[in-house]
């Protein structure tokens, strides 16, 4: 979202579920993890309500209620920069973890 938080309010979020990562993927810390705030971004991504498309666009699930949708559209960025090395992890999340209901 571009906001700056104290480290207290940031968590290391995994772009692909850690339980489904290979050992090599788990060790790819530069590309597999991202910092997310505990105020909403981490939970929305972790539970599949938002995901990132191949060219960095943010997708908000139709399963979101009006409050979550508003938060995602008004607070989170509509697009993020996705490096080639991390795109496979976002693609996994988009294909396997995006909530549809």
PDB file of C-alpha atoms in Angstrom:
ATOM      1  CA  UNK A   1       0.000   0.000   0.000  1.00  0.00           C
ATOM      2  CA  UNK A   2       3.015   2.253   0.238  1.00  0.00           C
ATOM      3  CA  UNK A   3       2.383   3.136   3.900  1.00  0.00           C
ATOM      4  CA  UNK A   4       5.214   2.977   6.431  1.00  0.00           C
ATOM      5  CA  UNK A   5       4.597   0.984   9.625  1.00  0.00           C
ATOM      6  CA  UNK A   6       6.592   0.154  12.706  1.00  0.00           C
ATOM      7  CA  UNK A   7       8.067  -3.359  12.474  1.00  0.00           C
ATOM      8  CA  UNK A   8       5.638  -4.332  15.258  1.00  0.00           C
ATOM      9  CA  UNK A   9       2.793  -4.213  12.738  1.00  0.00           C
ATOM     10  CA  UNK A  10       4.473  -6.132   9.902  1.00  0.00           C
ATOM     11  CA  UNK A  11       4.578  -9.873   9.300  1.00  0.00           C
ATOM     12  CA  UNK A  12       6.525 -11.968   6.819  1.00  0.00           C
ATOM     13  CA  UNK A  13       3.782 -13.203   4.524  1.00  0.00           C
ATOM     14  CA  UNK A  14       4.396 -16.020   2.050  1.00  0.00           C
ATOM     15  CA  UNK A  15       3.355 -15.481  -1.552  1.00  0.00           C
ATOM     16  CA  UNK A  16       2.871 -19.241  -1.842  1.00  0.00           C
ATOM     17  CA  UNK A  17       1.715 -21.303   1.134  1.00  0.00           C
ATOM     18  CA  UNK A  18       4.791 -22.473   2.994  1.00  0.00           C
ATOM     19  CA  UNK A  19       3.271 -25.918   3.531  1.00  0.00           C
ATOM     20  CA  UNK A  20       3.182 -26.390  -0.253  1.00  0.00           C
ATOM     21  CA  UNK A  21       6.679 -25.072  -0.974  1.00  0.00           C
ATOM     22  CA  UNK A  22       9.605 -27.280  -1.868  1.00  0.00           C
ATOM     23  CA  UNK A  23      12.745 -26.931   0.245  1.00  0.00           C
ATOM     24  CA  UNK A  24      14.319 -24.783  -2.480  1.00  0.00           C
ATOM     25  CA  UNK A  25      11.264 -22.514  -2.516  1.00  0.00           C
ATOM     26  CA  UNK A  26      11.342 -22.186   1.280  1.00  0.00           C
ATOM     27  CA  UNK A  27      14.959 -21.062   1.016  1.00  0.00           C
ATOM     28  CA  UNK A  28      14.148 -18.484  -1.700  1.00  0.00           C
ATOM     29  CA  UNK A  29      13.500 -15.820   0.929  1.00  0.00           C
ATOM     30  CA  UNK A  30      14.091 -12.866  -1.392  1.00  0.00           C
ATOM     31  CA  UNK A  31      11.219 -13.942  -3.650  1.00  0.00           C
ATOM     32  CA  UNK A  32       8.843 -16.076  -1.539  1.00  0.00           C
ATOM     33  CA  UNK A  33       8.157 -13.638   1.318  1.00  0.00           C
ATOM     34  CA  UNK A  34       6.794 -10.124   1.464  1.00  0.00           C
ATOM     35  CA  UNK A  35       6.060  -7.755   4.317  1.00  0.00           C
ATOM     36  CA  UNK A  36       2.372  -7.222   5.007  1.00  0.00           C
ATOM     37  CA  UNK A  37       0.690  -5.188   7.710  1.00  0.00           C
ATOM     38  CA  UNK A  38      -1.507  -6.832  10.313  1.00  0.00           C
ATOM     39  CA  UNK A  39      -4.237  -4.237   9.722  1.00  0.00           C
ATOM     40  CA  UNK A  40      -5.776  -6.109   6.813  1.00  0.00           C
ATOM     41  CA  UNK A  41      -3.411  -6.772   3.932  1.00  0.00           C
ATOM     42  CA  UNK A  42      -1.958  -9.963   5.423  1.00  0.00           C
ATOM     43  CA  UNK A  43      -5.343 -11.453   6.334  1.00  0.00           C
ATOM     44  CA  UNK A  44      -6.946 -10.650   2.972  1.00  0.00           C
ATOM     45  CA  UNK A  45      -4.041 -12.223   1.066  1.00  0.00           C
ATOM     46  CA  UNK A  46      -3.616 -15.177   3.443  1.00  0.00           C
ATOM     47  CA  UNK A  47      -7.284 -16.153   3.173  1.00  0.00           C
ATOM     48  CA  UNK A  48      -7.418 -15.710  -0.604  1.00  0.00           C
ATOM     49  CA  UNK A  49      -9.630 -12.627  -0.708  1.00  0.00           C
ATOM     50  CA  UNK A  50      -7.028 -10.682  -2.664  1.00  0.00           C
ATOM     51  CA  UNK A  51      -4.382 -12.010  -4.993  1.00  0.00           C
ATOM     52  CA  UNK A  52      -1.863 -10.612  -7.435  1.00  0.00           C
ATOM     53  CA  UNK A  53      -2.059 -11.291 -11.161  1.00  0.00           C
ATOM     54  CA  UNK A  54       0.851 -12.025 -13.454  1.00  0.00           C
ATOM     55  CA  UNK A  55       1.468  -8.397 -14.333  1.00  0.00           C
ATOM     56  CA  UNK A  56       1.048  -7.132 -10.766  1.00  0.00           C
ATOM     57  CA  UNK A  57      -2.628  -6.166 -10.809  1.00  0.00           C
ATOM     58  CA  UNK A  58      -4.534  -6.684  -7.577  1.00  0.00           C
ATOM     59  CA  UNK A  59      -7.589  -8.945  -7.845  1.00  0.00           C
ATOM     60  CA  UNK A  60     -10.308  -8.692  -5.194  1.00  0.00           C
ATOM     61  CA  UNK A  61     -12.484 -11.779  -4.789  1.00  0.00           C
ATOM     62  CA  UNK A  62     -16.241 -11.527  -5.307  1.00  0.00           C
ATOM     63  CA  UNK A  63     -16.447 -13.461  -2.027  1.00  0.00           C
ATOM     64  CA  UNK A  64     -15.423 -10.306  -0.134  1.00  0.00           C
ATOM     65  CA  UNK A  65     -18.082  -8.426   1.729  1.00  0.00           C
ATOM     66  CA  UNK A  66     -18.538  -4.686   1.181  1.00  0.00           C
ATOM     67  CA  UNK A  67     -16.145  -3.668   3.993  1.00  0.00           C
ATOM     68  CA  UNK A  68     -13.338  -5.934   2.774  1.00  0.00           C
ATOM     69  CA  UNK A  69     -13.878  -4.878  -0.836  1.00  0.00           C
ATOM     70  CA  UNK A  70     -13.776  -1.214   0.115  1.00  0.00           C
ATOM     71  CA  UNK A  71     -10.593  -1.731   2.149  1.00  0.00           C
ATOM     72  CA  UNK A  72      -8.888  -3.638  -0.656  1.00  0.00           C
ATOM     73  CA  UNK A  73      -9.834  -1.084  -3.292  1.00  0.00           C
ATOM     74  CA  UNK A  74      -9.172   2.049  -1.236  1.00  0.00           C
ATOM     75  CA  UNK A  75      -6.177   1.138   0.921  1.00  0.00           C
ATOM     76  CA  UNK A  76      -4.237  -1.525  -0.942  1.00  0.00           C
ATOM     77  CA  UNK A  77      -2.463  -0.648  -4.166  1.00  0.00           C
ATOM     78  CA  UNK A  78      -4.245  -1.540  -7.394  1.00  0.00           C
ATOM     79  CA  UNK A  79      -0.958  -2.783  -8.803  1.00  0.00           C
ATOM     80  CA  UNK A  80       2.417  -3.836  -7.464  1.00  0.00           C
ATOM     81  CA  UNK A  81       5.743  -4.398  -9.128  1.00  0.00           C
ATOM     82  CA  UNK A  82       6.330  -8.131  -9.652  1.00  0.00           C
ATOM     83  CA  UNK A  83       9.858  -9.338 -10.374  1.00  0.00           C
ATOM     84  CA  UNK A  84      10.204 -12.290 -12.725  1.00  0.00           C
ATOM     85  CA  UNK A  85      11.731 -14.475  -9.983  1.00  0.00           C
ATOM     86  CA  UNK A  86       8.700 -14.024  -7.708  1.00  0.00           C
ATOM     87  CA  UNK A  87       5.972 -14.229 -10.348  1.00  0.00           C
ATOM     88  CA  UNK A  88       5.717 -18.038 -10.035  1.00  0.00           C
ATOM     89  CA  UNK A  89       4.691 -17.677  -6.372  1.00  0.00           C
ATOM     90  CA  UNK A  90       1.994 -15.121  -7.116  1.00  0.00           C
ATOM     91  CA  UNK A  91       0.804 -17.330  -9.998  1.00  0.00           C
ATOM     92  CA  UNK A  92       0.464 -20.270  -7.591  1.00  0.00           C
ATOM     93  CA  UNK A  93      -1.568 -18.129  -5.180  1.00  0.00           C
ATOM     94  CA  UNK A  94      -3.752 -16.813  -8.003  1.00  0.00           C
ATOM     95  CA  UNK A  95      -4.436 -20.290  -9.425  1.00  0.00           C
ATOM     96  CA  UNK A  96      -4.751 -22.305  -6.218  1.00  0.00           C
ATOM     97  CA  UNK A  97      -5.700 -20.011  -3.386  1.00  0.00           C
ATOM     98  CA  UNK A  98      -7.945 -17.246  -4.714  1.00  0.00           C
ATOM     99  CA  UNK A  99     -11.286 -17.471  -2.932  1.00  0.00           C
ATOM    100  CA  UNK A 100     -14.200 -17.774  -5.330  1.00  0.00           C
ATOM    101  CA  UNK A 101     -17.067 -18.234  -2.889  1.00  0.00           C
TER     102      UNK A 101
END
